[in-house]
CSV table of C-alpha atoms in Angstrom, one decimal:
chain,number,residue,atom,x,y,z
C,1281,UNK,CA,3.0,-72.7,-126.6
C,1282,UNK,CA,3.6,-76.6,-128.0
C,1283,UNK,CA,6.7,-77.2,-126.4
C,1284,UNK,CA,5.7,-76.2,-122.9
C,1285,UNK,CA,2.6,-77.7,-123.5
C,1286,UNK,CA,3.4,-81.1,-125.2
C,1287,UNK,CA,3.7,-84.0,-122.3
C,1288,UNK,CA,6.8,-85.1,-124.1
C,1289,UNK,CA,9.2,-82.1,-123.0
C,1290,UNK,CA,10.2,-82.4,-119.7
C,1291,UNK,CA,12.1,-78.7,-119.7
C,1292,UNK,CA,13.0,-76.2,-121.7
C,1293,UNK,CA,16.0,-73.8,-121.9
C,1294,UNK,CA,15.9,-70.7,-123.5
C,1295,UNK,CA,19.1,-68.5,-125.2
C,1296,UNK,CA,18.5,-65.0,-125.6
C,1297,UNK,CA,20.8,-62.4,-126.5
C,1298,UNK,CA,22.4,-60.9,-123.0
C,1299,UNK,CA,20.9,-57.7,-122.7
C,1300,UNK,CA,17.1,-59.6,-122.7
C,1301,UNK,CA,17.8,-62.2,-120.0
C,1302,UNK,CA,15.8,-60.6,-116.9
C,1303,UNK,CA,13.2,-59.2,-119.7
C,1304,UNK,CA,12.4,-63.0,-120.9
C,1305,UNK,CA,12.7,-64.1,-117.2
C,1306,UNK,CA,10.0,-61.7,-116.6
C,1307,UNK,CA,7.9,-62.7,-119.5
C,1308,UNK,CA,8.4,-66.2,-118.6
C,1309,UNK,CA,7.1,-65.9,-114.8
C,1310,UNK,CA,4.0,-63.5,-115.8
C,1311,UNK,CA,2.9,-66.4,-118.2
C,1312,UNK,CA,3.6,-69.2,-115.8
C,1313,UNK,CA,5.6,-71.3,-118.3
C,1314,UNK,CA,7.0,-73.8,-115.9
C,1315,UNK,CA,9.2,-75.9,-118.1
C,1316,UNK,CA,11.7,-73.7,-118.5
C,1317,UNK,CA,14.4,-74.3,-115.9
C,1318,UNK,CA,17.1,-71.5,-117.3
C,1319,UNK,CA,17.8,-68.2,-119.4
C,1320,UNK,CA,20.9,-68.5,-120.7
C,1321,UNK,CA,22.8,-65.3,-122.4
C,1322,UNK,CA,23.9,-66.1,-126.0
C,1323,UNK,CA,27.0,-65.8,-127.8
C,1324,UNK,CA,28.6,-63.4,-130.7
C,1325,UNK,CA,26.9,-66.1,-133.0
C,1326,UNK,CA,23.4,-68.5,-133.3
C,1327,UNK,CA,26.1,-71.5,-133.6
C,1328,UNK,CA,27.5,-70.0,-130.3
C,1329,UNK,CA,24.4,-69.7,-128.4
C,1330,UNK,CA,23.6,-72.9,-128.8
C,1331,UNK,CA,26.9,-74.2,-127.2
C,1332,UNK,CA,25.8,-71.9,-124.4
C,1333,UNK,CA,22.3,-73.3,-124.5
C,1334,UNK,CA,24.3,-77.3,-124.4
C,1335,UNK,CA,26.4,-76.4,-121.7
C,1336,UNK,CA,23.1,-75.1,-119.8
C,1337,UNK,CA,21.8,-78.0,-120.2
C,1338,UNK,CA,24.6,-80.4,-119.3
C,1339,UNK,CA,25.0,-78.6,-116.0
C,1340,UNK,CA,21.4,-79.6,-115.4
C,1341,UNK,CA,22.3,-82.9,-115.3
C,1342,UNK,CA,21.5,-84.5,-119.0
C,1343,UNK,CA,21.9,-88.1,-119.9
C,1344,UNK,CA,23.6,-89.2,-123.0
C,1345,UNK,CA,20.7,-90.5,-124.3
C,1346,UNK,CA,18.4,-87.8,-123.3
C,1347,UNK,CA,17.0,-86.1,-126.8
C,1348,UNK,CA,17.4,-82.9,-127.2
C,1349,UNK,CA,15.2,-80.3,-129.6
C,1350,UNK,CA,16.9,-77.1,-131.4
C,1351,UNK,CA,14.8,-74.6,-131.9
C,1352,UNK,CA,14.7,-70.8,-133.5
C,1353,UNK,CA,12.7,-68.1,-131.2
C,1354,UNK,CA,12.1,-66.8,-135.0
C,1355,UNK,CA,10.0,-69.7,-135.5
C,1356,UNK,CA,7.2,-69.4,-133.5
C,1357,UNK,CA,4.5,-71.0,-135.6
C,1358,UNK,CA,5.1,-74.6,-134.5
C,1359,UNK,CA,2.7,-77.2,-133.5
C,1360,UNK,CA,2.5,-80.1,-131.4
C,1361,UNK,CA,2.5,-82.8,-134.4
C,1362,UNK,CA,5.8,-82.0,-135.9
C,1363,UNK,CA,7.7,-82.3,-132.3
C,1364,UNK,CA,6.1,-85.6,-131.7
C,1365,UNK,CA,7.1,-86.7,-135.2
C,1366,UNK,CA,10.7,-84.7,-134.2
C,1367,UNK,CA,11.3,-86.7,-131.4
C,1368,UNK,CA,9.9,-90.3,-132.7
C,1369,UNK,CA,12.7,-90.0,-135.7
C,1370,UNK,CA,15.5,-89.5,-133.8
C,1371,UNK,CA,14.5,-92.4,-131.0
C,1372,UNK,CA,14.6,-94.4,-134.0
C,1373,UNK,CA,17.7,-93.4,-136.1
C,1374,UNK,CA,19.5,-90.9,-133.5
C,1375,UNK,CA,18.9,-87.3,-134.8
C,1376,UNK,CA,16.3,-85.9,-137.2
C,1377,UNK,CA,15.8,-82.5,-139.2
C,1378,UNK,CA,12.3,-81.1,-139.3
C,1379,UNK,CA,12.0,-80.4,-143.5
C,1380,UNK,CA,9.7,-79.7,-146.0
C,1381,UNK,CA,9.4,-80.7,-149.6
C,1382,UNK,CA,10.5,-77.6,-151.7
C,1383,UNK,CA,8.2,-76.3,-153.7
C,1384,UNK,CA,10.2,-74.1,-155.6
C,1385,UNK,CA,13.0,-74.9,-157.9
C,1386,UNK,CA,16.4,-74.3,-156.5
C,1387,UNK,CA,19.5,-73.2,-158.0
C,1388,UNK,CA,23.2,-73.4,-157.0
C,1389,UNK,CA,25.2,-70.6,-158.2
C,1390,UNK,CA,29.0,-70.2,-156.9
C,1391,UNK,CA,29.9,-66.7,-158.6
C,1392,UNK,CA,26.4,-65.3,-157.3
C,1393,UNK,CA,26.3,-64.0,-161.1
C,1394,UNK,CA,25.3,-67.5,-163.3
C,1395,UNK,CA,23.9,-70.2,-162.4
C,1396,UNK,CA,26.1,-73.6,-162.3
C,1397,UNK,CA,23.3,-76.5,-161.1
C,1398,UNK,CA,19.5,-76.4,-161.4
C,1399,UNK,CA,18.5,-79.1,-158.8
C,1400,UNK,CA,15.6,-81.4,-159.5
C,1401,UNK,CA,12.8,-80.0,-157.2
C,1402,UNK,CA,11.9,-83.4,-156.0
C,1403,UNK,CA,15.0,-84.1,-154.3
C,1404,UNK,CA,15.0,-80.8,-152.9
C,1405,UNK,CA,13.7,-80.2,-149.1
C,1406,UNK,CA,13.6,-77.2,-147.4
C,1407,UNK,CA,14.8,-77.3,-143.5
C,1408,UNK,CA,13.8,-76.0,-140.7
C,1409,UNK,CA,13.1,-76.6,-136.7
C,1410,UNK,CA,13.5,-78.3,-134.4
C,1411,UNK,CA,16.3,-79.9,-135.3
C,1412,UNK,CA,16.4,-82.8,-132.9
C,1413,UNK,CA,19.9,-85.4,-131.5
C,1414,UNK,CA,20.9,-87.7,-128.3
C,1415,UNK,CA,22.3,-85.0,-126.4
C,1416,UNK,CA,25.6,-86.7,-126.0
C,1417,UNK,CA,25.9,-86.5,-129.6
C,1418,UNK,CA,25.2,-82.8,-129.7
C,1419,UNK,CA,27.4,-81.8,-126.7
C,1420,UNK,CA,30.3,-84.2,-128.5
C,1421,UNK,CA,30.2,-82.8,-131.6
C,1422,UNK,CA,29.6,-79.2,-130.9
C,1423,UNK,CA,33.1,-79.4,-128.3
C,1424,UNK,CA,34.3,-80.8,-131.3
C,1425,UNK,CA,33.8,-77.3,-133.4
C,1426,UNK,CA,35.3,-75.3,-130.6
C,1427,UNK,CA,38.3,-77.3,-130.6
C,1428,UNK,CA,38.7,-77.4,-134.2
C,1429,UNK,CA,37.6,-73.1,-134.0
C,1430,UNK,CA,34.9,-73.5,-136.4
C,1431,UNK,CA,32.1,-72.1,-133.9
C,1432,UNK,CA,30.1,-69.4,-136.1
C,1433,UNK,CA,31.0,-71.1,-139.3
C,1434,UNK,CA,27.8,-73.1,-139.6
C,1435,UNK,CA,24.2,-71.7,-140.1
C,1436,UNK,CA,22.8,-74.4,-138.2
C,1437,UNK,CA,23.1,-78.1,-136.2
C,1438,UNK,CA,22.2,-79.6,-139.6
C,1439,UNK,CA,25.4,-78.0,-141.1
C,1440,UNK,CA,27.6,-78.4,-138.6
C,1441,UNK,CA,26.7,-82.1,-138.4
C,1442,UNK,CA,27.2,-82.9,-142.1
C,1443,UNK,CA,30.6,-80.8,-141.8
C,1444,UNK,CA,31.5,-83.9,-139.7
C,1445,UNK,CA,30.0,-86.5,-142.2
C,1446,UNK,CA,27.6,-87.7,-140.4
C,1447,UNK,CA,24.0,-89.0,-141.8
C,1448,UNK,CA,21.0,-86.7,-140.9
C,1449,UNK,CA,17.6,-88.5,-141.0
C,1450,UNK,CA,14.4,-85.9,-142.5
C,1451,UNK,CA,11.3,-85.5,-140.2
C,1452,UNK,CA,7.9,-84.0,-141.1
C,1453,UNK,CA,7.6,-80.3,-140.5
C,1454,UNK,CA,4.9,-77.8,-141.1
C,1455,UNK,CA,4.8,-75.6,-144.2
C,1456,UNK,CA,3.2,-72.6,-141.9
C,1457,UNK,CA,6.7,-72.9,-139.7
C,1458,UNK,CA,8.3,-70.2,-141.3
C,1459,UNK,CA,11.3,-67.8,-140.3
C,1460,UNK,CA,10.7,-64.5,-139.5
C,1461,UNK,CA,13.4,-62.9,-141.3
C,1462,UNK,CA,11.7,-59.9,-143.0
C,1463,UNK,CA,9.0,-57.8,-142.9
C,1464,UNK,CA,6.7,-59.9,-144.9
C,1465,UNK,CA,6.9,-62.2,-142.8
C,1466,UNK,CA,6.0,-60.5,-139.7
C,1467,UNK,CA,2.9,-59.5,-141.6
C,1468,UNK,CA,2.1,-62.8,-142.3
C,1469,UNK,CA,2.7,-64.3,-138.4
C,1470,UNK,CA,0.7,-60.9,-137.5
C,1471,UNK,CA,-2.4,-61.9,-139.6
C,1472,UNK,CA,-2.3,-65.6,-138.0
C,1473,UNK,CA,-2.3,-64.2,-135.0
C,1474,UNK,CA,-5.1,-61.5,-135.2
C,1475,UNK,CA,-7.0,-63.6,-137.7
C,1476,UNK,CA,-7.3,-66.6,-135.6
C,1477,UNK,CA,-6.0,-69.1,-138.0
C,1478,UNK,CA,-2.1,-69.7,-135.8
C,1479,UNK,CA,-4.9,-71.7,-133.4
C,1480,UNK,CA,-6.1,-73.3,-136.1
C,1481,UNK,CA,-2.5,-74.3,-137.5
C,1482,UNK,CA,-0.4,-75.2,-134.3
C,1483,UNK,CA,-3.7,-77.5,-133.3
C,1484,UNK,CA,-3.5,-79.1,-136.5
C,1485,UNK,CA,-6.7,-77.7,-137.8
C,1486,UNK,CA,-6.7,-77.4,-142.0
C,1487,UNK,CA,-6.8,-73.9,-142.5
């Protein structure tokens, strides 16, 4: 567990959808994990969770310049390296965006049926989690999307933040930190798991 284990997170927060809140407060007391301080029920949305997850922590007590980290439950393969790295971007330029280089070639097509831009693979980046920001910035710009009634309309903090124009700085992630979206990929965080390389990976051991 990285993030309850890294000295650099003080507490964690965890959004779950609201049917799961006293299961993951029971999970969370058998295992001890001390850090986190709430389980907060989600919204209709991930976008919407999130604001519940901000206002969670504002109630808490939050600075403006405390840093928060965004994460995805479905990204459990996550090591201790790339949340230092995470958090030492945005002291320095206010936010950053946990990425990788892509290492496939990316298309953009707007009719879904031909292809309009073939994007030079070396400009390309793949993004993932945490995605990392001054919490007064988050908690600003996500009231912001509520007032304006674009909550749900984003995929992710990194969206929502250039739908605002503002400048989001890359951070070094992890090529292993996938999301579990489908079944492959289950198989794949499965085999980590009973193979005993995930150790290996989120210790930042070459596999």
């Amino acid at each position: 567990m990285p993030f309850s284990t890294n000295e650099v997170i003080d507490k964690i927060f965890v959004v779950v959808a609201e049917d799961y809140v006293t299961h993951v407060k029971e999970v969370i007391e058998t295992f001890k994990v001390d850090k986190v301080v709430d389980v907060v029920a989600g919204g209709d949305s991930a976008h919407a969770s999130i604001i519940q997850g901000i206002e969670a922590v504002k109630r808490d007590g939050a600075k403006e310049d405390d840093i928060v980290l965004f994460h995805d439950g479905v990204r459990p393969i996550i090591d201790e390296n790339t949340i230092y790295k995470s958090i030492k971007v945005t002291e320095s330029n206010g936010n950053s965006i946990t990425c990788i280089p892509a290492f496939e070639t990316v298309a953009q097509s707007l009719d879904k049926e031909s292809i309009d831009k073939v994007t030079v693979r070396d400009e390309m980046f793949i993004l993932q989690a945490p995605q990392t920001y001054r919490f007064e910035d988050a908690y600003d710009l996500n009231q912001r999307a509520i007032e304006d009634g674009i909550v749900g309309q984003v995929v992710d903090q990194a969206e929502l933040n250039r739908h605002y124009g503002k400048t989001l700085y890359l951070s070094e992630g992890l090529h292993g930190n996938v999301k579990i979206t489908f079944p492959l990929d289950f198989t794949y965080f499965e085999f980590l798991v009973k193979s005993g390389k995930y150790k290996e990976i989120i210790e930042g051991i070459t596999v």
